[in-house]
PDB file of C-alpha atoms in Angstrom:
ATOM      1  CA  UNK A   1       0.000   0.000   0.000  1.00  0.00           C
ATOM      2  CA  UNK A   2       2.418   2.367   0.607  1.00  0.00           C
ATOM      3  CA  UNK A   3       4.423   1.705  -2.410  1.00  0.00           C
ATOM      4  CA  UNK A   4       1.460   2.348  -4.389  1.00  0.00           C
ATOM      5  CA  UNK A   5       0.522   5.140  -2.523  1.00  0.00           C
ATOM      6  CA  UNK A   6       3.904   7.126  -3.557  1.00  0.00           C
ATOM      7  CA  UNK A   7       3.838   5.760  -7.051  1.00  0.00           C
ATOM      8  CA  UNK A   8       0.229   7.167  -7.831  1.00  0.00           C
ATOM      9  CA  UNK A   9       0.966  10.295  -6.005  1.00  0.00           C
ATOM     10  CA  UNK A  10       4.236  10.546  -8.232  1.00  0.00           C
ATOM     11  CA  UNK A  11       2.196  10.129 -11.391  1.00  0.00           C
ATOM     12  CA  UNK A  12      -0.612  12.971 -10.374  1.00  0.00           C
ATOM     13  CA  UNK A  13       2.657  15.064  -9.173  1.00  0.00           C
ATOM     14  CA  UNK A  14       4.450  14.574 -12.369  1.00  0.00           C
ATOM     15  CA  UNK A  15       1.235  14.649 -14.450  1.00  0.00           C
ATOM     16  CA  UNK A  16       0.160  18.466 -12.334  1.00  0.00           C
ATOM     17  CA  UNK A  17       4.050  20.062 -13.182  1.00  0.00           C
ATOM     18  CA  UNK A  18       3.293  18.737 -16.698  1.00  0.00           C
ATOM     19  CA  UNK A  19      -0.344  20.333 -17.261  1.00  0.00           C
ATOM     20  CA  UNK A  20       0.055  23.777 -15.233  1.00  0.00           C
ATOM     21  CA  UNK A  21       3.564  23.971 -17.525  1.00  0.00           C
ATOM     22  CA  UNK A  22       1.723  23.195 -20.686  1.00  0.00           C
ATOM     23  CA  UNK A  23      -1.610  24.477 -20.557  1.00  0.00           C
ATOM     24  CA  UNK A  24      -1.785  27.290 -17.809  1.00  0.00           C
ATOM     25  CA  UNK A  25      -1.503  31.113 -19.571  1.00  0.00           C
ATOM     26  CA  UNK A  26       0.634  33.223 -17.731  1.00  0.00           C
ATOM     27  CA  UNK A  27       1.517  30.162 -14.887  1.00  0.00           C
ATOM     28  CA  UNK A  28       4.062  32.418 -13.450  1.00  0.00           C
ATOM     29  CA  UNK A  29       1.911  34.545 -12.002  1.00  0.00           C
ATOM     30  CA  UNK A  30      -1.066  32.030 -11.742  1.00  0.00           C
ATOM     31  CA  UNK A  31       1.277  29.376  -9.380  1.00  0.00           C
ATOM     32  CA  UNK A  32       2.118  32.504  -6.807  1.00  0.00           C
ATOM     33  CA  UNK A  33      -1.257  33.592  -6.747  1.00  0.00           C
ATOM     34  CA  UNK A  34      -3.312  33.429  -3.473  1.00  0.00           C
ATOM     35  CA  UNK A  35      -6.492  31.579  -5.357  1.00  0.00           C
ATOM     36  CA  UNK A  36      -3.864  28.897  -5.851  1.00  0.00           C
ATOM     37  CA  UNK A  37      -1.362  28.478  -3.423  1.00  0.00           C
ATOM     38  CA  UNK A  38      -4.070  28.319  -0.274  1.00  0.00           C
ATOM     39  CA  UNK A  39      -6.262  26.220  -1.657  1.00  0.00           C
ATOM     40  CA  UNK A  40      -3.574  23.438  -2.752  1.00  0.00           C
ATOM     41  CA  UNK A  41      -2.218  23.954   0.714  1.00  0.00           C
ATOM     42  CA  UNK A  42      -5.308  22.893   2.144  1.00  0.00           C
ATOM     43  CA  UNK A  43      -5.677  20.299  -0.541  1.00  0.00           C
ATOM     44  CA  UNK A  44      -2.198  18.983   0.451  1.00  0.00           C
ATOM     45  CA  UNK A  45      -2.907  18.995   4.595  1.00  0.00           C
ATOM     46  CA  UNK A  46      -6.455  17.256   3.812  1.00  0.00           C
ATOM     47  CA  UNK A  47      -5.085  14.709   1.960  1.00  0.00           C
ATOM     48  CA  UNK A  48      -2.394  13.453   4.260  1.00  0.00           C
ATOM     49  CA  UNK A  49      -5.055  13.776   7.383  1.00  0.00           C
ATOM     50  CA  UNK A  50      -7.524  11.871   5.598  1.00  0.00           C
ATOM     51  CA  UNK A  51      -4.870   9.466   4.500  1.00  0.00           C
ATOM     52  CA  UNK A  52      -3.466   8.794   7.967  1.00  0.00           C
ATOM     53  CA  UNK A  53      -6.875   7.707   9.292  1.00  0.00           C
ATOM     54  CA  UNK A  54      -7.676   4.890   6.592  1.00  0.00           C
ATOM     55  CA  UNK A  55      -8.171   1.429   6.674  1.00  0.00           C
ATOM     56  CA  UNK A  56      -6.601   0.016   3.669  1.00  0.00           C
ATOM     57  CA  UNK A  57      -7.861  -3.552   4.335  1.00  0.00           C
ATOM     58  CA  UNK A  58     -11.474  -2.293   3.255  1.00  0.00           C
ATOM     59  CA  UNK A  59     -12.021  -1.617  -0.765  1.00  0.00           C
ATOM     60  CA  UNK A  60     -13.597   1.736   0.309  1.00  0.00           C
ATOM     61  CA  UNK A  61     -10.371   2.303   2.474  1.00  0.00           C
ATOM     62  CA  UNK A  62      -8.142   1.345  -0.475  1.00  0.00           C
ATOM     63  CA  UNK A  63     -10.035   3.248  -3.207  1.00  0.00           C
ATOM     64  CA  UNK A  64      -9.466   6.676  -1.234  1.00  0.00           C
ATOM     65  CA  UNK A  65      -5.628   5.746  -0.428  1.00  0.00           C
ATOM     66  CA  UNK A  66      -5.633   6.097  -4.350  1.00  0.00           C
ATOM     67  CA  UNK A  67      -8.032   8.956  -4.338  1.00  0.00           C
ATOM     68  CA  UNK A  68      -5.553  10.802  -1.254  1.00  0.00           C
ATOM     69  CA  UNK A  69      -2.281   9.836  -3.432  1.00  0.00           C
ATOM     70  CA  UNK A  70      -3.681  11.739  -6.545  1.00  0.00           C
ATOM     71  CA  UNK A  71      -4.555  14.421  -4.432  1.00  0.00           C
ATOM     72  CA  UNK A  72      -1.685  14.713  -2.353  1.00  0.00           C
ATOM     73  CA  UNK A  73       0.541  14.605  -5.758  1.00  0.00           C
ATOM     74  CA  UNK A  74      -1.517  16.895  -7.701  1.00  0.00           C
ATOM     75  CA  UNK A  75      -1.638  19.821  -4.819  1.00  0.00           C
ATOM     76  CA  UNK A  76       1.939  19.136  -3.920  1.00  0.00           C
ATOM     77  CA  UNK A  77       3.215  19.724  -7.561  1.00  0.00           C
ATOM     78  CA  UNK A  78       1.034  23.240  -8.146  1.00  0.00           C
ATOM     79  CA  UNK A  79       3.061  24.390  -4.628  1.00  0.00           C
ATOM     80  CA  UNK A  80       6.630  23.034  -5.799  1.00  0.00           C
ATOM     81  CA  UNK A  81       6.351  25.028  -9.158  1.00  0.00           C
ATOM     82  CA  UNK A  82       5.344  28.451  -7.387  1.00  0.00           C
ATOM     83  CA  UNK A  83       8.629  27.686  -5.072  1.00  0.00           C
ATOM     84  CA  UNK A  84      10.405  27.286  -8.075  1.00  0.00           C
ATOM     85  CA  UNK A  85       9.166  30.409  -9.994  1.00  0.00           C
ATOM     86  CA  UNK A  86      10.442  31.901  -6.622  1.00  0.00           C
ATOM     87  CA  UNK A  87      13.530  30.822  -7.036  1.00  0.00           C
ATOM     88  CA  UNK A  88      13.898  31.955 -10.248  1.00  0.00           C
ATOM     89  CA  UNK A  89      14.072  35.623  -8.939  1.00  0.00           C
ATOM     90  CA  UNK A  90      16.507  34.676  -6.647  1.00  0.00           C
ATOM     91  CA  UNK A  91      19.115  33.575  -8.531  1.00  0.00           C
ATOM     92  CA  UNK A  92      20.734  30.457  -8.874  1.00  0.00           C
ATOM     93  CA  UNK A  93      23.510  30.547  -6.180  1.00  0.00           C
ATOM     94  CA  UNK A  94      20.645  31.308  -3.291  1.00  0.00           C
ATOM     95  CA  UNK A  95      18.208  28.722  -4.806  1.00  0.00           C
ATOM     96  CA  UNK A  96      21.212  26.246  -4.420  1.00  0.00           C
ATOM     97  CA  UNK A  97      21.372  26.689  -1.179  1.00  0.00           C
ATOM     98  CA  UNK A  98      17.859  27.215   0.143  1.00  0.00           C
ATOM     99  CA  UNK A  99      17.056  24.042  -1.744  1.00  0.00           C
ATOM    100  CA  UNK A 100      20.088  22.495  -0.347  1.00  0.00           C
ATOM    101  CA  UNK A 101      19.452  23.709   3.379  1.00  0.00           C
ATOM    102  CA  UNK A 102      15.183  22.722   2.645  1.00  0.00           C
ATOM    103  CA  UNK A 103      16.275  19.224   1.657  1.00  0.00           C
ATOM    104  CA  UNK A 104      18.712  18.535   4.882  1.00  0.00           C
ATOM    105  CA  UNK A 105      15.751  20.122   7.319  1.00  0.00           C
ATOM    106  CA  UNK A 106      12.971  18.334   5.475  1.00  0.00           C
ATOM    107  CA  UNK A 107      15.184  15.137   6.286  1.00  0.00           C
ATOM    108  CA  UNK A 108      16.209  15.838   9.997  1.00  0.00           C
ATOM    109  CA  UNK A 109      11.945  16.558  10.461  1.00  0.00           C
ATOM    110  CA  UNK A 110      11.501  13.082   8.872  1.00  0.00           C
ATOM    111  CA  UNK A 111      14.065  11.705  10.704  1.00  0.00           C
ATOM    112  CA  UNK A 112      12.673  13.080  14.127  1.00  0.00           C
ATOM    113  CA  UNK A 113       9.422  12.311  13.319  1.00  0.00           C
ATOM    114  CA  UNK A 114      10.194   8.354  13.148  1.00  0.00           C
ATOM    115  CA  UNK A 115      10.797   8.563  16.760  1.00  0.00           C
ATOM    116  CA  UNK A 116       7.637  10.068  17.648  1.00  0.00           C
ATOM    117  CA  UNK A 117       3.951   8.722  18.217  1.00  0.00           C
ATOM    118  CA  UNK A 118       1.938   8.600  15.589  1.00  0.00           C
ATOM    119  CA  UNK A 119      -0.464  11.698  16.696  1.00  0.00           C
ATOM    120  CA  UNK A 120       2.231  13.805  16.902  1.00  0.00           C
ATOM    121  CA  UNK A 121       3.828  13.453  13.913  1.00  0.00           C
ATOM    122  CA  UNK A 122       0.398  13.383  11.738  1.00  0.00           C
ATOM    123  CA  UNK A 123       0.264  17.385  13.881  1.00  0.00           C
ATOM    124  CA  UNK A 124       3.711  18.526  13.026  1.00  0.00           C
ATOM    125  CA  UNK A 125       3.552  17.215   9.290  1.00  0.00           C
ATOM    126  CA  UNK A 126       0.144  19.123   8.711  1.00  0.00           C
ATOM    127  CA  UNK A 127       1.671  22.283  10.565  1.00  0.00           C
ATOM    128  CA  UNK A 128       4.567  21.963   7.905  1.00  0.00           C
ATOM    129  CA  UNK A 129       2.539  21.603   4.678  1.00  0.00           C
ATOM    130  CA  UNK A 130       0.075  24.495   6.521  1.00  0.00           C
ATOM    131  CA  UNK A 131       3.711  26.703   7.370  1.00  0.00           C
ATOM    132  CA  UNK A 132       5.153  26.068   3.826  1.00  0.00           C
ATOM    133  CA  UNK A 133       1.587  27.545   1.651  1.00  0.00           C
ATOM    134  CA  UNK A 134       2.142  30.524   4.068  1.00  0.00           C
ATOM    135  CA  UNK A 135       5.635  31.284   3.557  1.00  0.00           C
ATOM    136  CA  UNK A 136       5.396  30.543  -0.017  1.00  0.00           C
ATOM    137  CA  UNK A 137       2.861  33.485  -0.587  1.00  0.00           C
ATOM    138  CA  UNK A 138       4.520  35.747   1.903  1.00  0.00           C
ATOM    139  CA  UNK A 139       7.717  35.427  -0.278  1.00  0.00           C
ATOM    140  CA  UNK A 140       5.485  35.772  -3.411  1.00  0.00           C
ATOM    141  CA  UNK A 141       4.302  39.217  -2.554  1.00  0.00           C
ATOM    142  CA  UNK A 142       8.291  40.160  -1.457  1.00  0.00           C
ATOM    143  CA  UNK A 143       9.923  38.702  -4.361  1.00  0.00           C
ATOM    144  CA  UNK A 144      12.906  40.688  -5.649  1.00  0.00           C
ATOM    145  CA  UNK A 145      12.503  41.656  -9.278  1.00  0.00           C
ATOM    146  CA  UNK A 146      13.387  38.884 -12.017  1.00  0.00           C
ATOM    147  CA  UNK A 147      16.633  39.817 -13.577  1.00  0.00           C
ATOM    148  CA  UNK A 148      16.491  40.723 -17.340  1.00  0.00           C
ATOM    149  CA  UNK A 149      17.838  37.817 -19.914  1.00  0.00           C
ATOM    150  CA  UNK A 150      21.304  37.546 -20.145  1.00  0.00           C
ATOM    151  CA  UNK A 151      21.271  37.686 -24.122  1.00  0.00           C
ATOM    152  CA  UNK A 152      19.538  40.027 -26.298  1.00  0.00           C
ATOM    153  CA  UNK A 153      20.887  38.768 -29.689  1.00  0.00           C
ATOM    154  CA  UNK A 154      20.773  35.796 -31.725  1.00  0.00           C
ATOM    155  CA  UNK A 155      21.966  32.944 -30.168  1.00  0.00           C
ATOM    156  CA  UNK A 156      23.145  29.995 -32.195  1.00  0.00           C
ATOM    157  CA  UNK A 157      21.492  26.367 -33.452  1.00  0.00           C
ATOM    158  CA  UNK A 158      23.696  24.913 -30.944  1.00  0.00           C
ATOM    159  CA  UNK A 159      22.641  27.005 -28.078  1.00  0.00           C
ATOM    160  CA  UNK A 160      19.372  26.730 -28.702  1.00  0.00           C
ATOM    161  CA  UNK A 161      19.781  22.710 -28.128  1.00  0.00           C
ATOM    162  CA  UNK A 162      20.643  23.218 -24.807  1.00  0.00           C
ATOM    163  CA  UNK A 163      17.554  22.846 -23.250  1.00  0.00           C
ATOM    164  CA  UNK A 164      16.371  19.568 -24.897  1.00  0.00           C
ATOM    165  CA  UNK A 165      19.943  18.412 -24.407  1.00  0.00           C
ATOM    166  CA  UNK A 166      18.984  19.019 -20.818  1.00  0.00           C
ATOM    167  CA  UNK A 167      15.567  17.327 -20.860  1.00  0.00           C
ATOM    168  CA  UNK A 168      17.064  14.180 -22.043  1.00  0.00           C
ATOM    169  CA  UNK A 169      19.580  13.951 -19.698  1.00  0.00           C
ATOM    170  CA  UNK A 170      17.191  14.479 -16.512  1.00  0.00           C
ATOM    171  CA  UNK A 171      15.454  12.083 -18.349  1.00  0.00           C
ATOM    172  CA  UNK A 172      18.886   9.302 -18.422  1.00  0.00           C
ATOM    173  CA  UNK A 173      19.591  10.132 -14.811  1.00  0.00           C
ATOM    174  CA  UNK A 174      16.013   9.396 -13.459  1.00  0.00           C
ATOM    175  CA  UNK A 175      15.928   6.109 -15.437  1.00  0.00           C
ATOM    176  CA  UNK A 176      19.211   5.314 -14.110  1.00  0.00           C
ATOM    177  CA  UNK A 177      18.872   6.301  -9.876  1.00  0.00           C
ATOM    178  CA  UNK A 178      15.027   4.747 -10.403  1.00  0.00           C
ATOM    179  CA  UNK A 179      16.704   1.296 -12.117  1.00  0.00           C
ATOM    180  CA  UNK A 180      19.003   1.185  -9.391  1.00  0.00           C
ATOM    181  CA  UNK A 181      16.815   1.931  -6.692  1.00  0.00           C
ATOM    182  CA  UNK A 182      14.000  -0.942  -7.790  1.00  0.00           C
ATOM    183  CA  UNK A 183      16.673  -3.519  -8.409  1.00  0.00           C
ATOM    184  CA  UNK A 184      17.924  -2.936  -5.131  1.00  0.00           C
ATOM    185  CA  UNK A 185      14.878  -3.245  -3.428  1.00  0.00           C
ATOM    186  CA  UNK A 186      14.243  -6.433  -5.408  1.00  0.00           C
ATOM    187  CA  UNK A 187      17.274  -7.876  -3.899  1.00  0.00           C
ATOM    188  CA  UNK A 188      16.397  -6.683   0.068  1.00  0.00           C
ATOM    189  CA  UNK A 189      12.472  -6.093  -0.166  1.00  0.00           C
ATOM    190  CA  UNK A 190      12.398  -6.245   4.194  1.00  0.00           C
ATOM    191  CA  UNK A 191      12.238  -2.533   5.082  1.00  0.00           C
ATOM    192  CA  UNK A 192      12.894  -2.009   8.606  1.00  0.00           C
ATOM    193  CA  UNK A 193      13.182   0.856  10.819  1.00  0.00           C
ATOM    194  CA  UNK A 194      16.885   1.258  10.831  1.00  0.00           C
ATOM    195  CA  UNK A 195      16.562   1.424   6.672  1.00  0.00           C
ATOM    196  CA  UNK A 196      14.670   4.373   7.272  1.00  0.00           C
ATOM    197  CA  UNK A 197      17.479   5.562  10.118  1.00  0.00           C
ATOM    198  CA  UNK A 198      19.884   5.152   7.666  1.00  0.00           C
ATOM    199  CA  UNK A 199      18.600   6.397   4.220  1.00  0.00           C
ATOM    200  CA  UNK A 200      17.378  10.087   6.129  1.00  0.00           C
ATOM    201  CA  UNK A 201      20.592  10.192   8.224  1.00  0.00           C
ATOM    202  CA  UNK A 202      22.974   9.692   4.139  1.00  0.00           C
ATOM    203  CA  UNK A 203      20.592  12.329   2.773  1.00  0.00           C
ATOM    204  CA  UNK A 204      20.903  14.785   5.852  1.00  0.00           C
ATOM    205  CA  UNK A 205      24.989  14.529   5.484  1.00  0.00           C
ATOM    206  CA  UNK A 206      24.472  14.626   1.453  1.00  0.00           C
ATOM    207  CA  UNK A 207      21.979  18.083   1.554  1.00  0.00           C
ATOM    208  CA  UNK A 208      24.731  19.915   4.044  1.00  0.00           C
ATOM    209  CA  UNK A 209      27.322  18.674   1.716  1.00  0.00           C
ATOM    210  CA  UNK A 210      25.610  20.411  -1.127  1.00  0.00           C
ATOM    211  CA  UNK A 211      24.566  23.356   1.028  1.00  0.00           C
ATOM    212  CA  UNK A 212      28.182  23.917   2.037  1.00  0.00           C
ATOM    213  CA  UNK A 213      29.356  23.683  -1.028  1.00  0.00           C
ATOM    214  CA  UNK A 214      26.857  26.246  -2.411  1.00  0.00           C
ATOM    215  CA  UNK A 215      28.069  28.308   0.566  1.00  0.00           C
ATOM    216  CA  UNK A 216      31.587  28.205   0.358  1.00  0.00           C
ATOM    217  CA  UNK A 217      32.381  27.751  -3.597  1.00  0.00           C
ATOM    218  CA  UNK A 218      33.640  30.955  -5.336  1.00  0.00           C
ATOM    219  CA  UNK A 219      32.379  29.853  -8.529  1.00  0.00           C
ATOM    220  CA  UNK A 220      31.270  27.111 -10.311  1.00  0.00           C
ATOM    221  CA  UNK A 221      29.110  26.113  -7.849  1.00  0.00           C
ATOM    222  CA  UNK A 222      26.429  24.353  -9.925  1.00  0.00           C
ATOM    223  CA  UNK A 223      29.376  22.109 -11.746  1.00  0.00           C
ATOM    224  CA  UNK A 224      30.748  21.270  -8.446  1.00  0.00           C
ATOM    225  CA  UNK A 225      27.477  19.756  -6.973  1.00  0.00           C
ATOM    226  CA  UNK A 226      26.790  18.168 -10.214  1.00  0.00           C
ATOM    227  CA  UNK A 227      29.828  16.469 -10.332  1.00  0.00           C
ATOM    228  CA  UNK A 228      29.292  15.299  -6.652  1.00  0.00           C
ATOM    229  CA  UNK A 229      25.609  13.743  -7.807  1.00  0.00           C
ATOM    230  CA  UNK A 230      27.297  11.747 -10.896  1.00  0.00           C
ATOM    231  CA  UNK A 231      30.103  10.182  -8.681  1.00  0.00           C
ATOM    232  CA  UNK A 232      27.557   9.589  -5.667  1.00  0.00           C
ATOM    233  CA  UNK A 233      25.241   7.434  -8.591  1.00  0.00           C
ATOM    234  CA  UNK A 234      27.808   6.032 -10.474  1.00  0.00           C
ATOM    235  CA  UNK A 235      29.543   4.470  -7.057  1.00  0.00           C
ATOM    236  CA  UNK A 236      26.062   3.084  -5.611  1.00  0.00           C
ATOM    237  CA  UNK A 237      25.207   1.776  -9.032  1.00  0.00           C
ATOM    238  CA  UNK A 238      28.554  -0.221  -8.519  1.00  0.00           C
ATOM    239  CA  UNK A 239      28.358  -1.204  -4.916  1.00  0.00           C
ATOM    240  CA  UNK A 240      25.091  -3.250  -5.345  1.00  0.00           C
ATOM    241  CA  UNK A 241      26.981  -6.214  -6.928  1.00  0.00           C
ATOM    242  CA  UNK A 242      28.458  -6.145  -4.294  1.00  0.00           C
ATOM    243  CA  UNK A 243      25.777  -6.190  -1.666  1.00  0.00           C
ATOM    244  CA  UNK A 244      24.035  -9.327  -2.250  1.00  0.00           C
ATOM    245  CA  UNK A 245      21.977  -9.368   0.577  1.00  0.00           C
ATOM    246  CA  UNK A 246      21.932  -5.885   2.108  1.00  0.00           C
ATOM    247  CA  UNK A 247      20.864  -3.135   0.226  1.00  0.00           C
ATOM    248  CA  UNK A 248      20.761  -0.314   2.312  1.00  0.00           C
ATOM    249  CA  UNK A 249      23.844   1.606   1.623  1.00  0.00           C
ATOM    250  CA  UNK A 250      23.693   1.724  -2.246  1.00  0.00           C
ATOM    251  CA  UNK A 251      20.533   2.844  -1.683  1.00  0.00           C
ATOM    252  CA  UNK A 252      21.367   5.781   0.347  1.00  0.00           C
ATOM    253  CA  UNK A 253      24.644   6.585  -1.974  1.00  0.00           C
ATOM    254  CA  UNK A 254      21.755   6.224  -5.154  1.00  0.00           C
ATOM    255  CA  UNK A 255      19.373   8.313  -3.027  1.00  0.00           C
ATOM    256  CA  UNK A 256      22.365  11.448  -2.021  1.00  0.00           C
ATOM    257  CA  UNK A 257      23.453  11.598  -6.027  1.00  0.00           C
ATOM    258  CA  UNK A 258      19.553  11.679  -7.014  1.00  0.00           C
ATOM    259  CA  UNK A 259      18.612  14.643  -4.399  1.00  0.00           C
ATOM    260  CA  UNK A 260      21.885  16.103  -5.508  1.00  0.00           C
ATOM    261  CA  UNK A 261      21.166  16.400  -8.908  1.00  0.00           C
ATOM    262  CA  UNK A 262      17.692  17.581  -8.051  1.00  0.00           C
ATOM    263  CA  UNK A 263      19.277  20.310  -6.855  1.00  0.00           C
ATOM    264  CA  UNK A 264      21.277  21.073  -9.269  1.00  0.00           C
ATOM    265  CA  UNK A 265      18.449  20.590 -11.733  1.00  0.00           C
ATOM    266  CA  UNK A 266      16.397  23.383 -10.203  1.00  0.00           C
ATOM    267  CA  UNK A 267      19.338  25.978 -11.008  1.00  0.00           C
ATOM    268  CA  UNK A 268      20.059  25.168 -14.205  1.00  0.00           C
ATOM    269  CA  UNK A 269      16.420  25.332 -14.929  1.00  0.00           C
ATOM    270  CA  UNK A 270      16.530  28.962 -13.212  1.00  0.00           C
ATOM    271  CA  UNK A 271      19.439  29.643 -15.712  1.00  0.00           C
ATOM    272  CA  UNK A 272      17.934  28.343 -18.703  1.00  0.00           C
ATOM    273  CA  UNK A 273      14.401  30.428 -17.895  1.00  0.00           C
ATOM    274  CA  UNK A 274      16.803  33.360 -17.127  1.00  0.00           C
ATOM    275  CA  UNK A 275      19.661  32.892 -20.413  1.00  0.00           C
ATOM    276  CA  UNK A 276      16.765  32.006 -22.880  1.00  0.00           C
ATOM    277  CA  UNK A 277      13.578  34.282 -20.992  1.00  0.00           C
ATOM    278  CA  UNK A 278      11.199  31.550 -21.140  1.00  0.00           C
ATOM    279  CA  UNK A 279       8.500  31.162 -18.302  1.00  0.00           C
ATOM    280  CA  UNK A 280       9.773  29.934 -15.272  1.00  0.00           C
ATOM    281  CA  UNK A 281       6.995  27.867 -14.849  1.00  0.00           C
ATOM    282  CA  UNK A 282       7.995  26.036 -17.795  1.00  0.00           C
ATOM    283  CA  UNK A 283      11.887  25.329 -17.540  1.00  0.00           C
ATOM    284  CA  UNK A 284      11.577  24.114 -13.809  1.00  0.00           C
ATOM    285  CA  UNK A 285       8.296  22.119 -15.222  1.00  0.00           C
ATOM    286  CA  UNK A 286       9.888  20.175 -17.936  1.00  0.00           C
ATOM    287  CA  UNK A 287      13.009  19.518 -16.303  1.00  0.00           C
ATOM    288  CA  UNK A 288      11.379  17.962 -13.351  1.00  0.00           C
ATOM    289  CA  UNK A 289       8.677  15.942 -15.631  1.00  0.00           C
ATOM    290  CA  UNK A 290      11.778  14.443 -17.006  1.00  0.00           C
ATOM    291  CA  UNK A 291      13.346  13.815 -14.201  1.00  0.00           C
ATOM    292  CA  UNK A 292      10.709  12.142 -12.556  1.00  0.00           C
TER     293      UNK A 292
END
């Protein structure tokens, strides 16, 4: 149940990034508007209190886990886009490490919450989702102004690529950490608390590695934590011959190089809405469809 609760939610998160990127006019002012980001809030925090209370051993039960996952996905991917379209005016070095620093809390919250009873956490996770709509349209309405595109000329054939060169490698690298990832868990399907332990504990150390890194770099920051996401995937694709019967830490090493490149996905997206001016909406959109 649960696995099939995060793949449908997935889909209708995926399928919502997709449609508001395609179809909405003007999404980058529609995702930061108030009509839209308190209603999906409350969408999101009914969704995961309605889904915390159900029985999936009944067919009514399991028919609203699916109906819950859709919902949850679909509200969750309207307030991720107006995020990014925030980020966009930041720039990319501060959406770096924002998303950086947002992945390492959102992982020590998890983390925490493992340890607590079941009331308490289903509280604090609906106070989160509830905190997060707030803050999102507080920032909207004391966003800094977009920068103007970086090129006013002609730019060539080969430049113009760039962004479906892009899409199709988010596309390689999700195929790749979501192979690894489901032939792993092939190979050790028992999940256990201490999996959990471990996975949120490698992604806490893997965010403030990024965040730092973001932080501290001069220049070339978004190269640097690139780089770190290919070697992190490439050496947990390689350690799970290895591990023929555990596979907990190439799953954590897959896990740090796919939230890594996440994050570096977001600011080349910025860059790409910023170098080419192209909605936000749209470059953060189709990068994470891909990626997903």
């Amino acid at each position: 149940v649960l696995y099939l609760h995060m793949f449908t939610s997935l889909i209708a998160l995926a399928l919502s990034i997709f449609i508001v990127s395609r179809c909405i006019k003007r999404a980058d002012k529609w995702v930061l508007s108030k009509r839209v980001i308190y209603p999906s809030t409350a969408l999101l925090c009914a969704s995961t209190l309605g889904l915390s209370f159900l029985d999936s051993q009944t067919q009514l039960g399991f028919t609203l886990i699916i109906v819950f996952a859709v919902l949850t996905g679909f509200s969750s991917g309207i307030l991720f886009l107006g995020w990014g379209r925030l980020f966009t005016d930041a720039g990319t070095r501060i959406a770096l490490i924002e998303t950086a620093l947002s992945w390492f809390f959102g992982a020590m919250i998890c983390l925490i919450l493992t340890f607590l009873p079941f009331i308490a956490s289903t509280i604090i996770v609906l106070f989160i989702g509830a905190v997060s709509g707030y803050l999102l349209r507080l920032c909207a309405l004391r966003r800094p102004i977009r920068p103007e595109p970086l090129r006013h000329h002609n730019l060539h054939k080969r430049t113009k690529r760039m962004p479906t060169r892009g899409f199709f490698a988010a596309v390689n690298f999700g195929f790749v950490a979501g192979f690894a990832d489901v032939i792993s868990g092939f190979r050790f399907f028992n999940v256990s608390d201490q999996y959990g332990v471990l996975l949120l504990s490698g992604l806490c150390l893997i965010s403030l590695v990024a965040a730092a890194i973001a932080t501290l770099a001069r220049r070339d920051i978004t190269t640097l934590i690139y780089r770190l996401a290919f070697i992190t995937l490439v050496f947990g694709c390689l350690s799970i011959p290895f591990m023929s019967h555990n596979m907990t830490y190439p799953n954590i090493i897959i896990l740090g190089g796919y939230i890594c490149f996440s994050i570096v996905l977001l600011a080349i997206a910025i860059d790409i809405s910023n170098y080419f001016d192209i909605s936000a909406v749209k470059a953060v959109g189709y990068a994470f469809v891909a990626l997903y």
